[in-house]
Amino acid sequence: MRLLIVEDDPLIADSLHQGLAPLGNTVEVFTSLKETRAALAHSQFDLVVLDLGLPDGSGLSLLAEIRERRDTTPIMILTARDGVAERVKGLDLGADDYLTKPFSLPELQARVRALLRRSQQRIDNHLRFGPLCFDPASGNATLFGEHLDLPPRELGLIEGLLLYAGRIAPREHLINRLFGFGEAGPNALEVYVSRLRKRLQGSGLRIRTLRGLGYRLEDDPE
Ligand code: CA
């Protein structure tokens, strides 16, 4: 998963990073509203952990902006123990959950897992479609229960497709997931899609190209 942390206190940012990176996540940390707006304009994330007291304004205004553009990315706000009023305001503005500081790492991890499950309508921590399964925590993929020994970008593609299983995985989302902010060649994504297609041959699954939009993992009627 790609997680975005917005926190200006370096010690707290560090502990958030240490708590979330080992769960198999790519974690990016920003310390101001300005940086975060720029990152959100270029990239999609699976979850945002948002501190409210930031040097250039309140996280609540960023939260409001995100929801105003109908972006439903799960957002967990970080509040002070006695910050009942801002917690209520945050939840009313569209935050999905909150964590009070100081927090315990196991609680942070469990709440993040729960939010991701809920947002992706899953009942456990695995992503599945038909016989294909991906465990974001370990980065392992299986097909009919058999371990798939794949390079990281093919695993990233499986994860990206499974996050949208049965729906269109937007092209930009997949490019972001596989190549990050780095420049990817025009056909880089197609190369990985065609490799994965070969591996899925005979599995009853196929990756359909929706020109200009993205790709959809779906049942193969053949
Ligand atoms: Ca702060």
mmCIF file of N, CA, C and O and ligand atoms in Angstrom, residues 7-8 51 53 101, ligand 1:
data_model
loop_
_atom_site.group_PDB
_atom_site.id
_atom_site.type_symbol
_atom_site.label_atom_id
_atom_site.label_comp_id
_atom_site.label_asym_id
_atom_site.label_seq_id
_atom_site.Cartn_x
_atom_site.Cartn_y
_atom_site.Cartn_z
ATOM 1 N N GLU A 7 2.963 15.070 9.117
ATOM 2 C CA GLU A 7 3.267 15.305 10.535
ATOM 3 C C GLU A 7 4.543 16.125 10.612
ATOM 4 O O GLU A 7 5.554 15.767 10.023
ATOM 5 N N ASP A 8 4.474 17.263 11.336
ATOM 6 C CA ASP A 8 5.642 18.146 11.383
ATOM 7 C C ASP A 8 6.574 17.841 12.548
ATOM 8 O O ASP A 8 7.708 18.316 12.562
ATOM 9 N N ASP A 51 -1.795 14.891 10.679
ATOM 10 C CA ASP A 51 -1.709 15.701 11.886
ATOM 11 C C ASP A 51 -2.504 16.976 11.636
ATOM 12 O O ASP A 51 -2.612 17.433 10.497
ATOM 13 N N GLY A 53 -2.181 20.074 13.633
ATOM 14 C CA GLY A 53 -1.408 21.296 13.861
ATOM 15 C C GLY A 53 -0.149 21.297 13.005
ATOM 16 O O GLY A 53 0.850 20.686 13.337
ATOM 17 N N LYS A 101 -2.668 11.392 20.376
ATOM 18 C CA LYS A 101 -1.242 11.337 20.726
ATOM 19 C C LYS A 101 -1.108 11.419 22.246
ATOM 20 O O LYS A 101 -1.844 12.198 22.855
HETATM 21 CA CA CA B 1 1.906 19.159 14.740
#
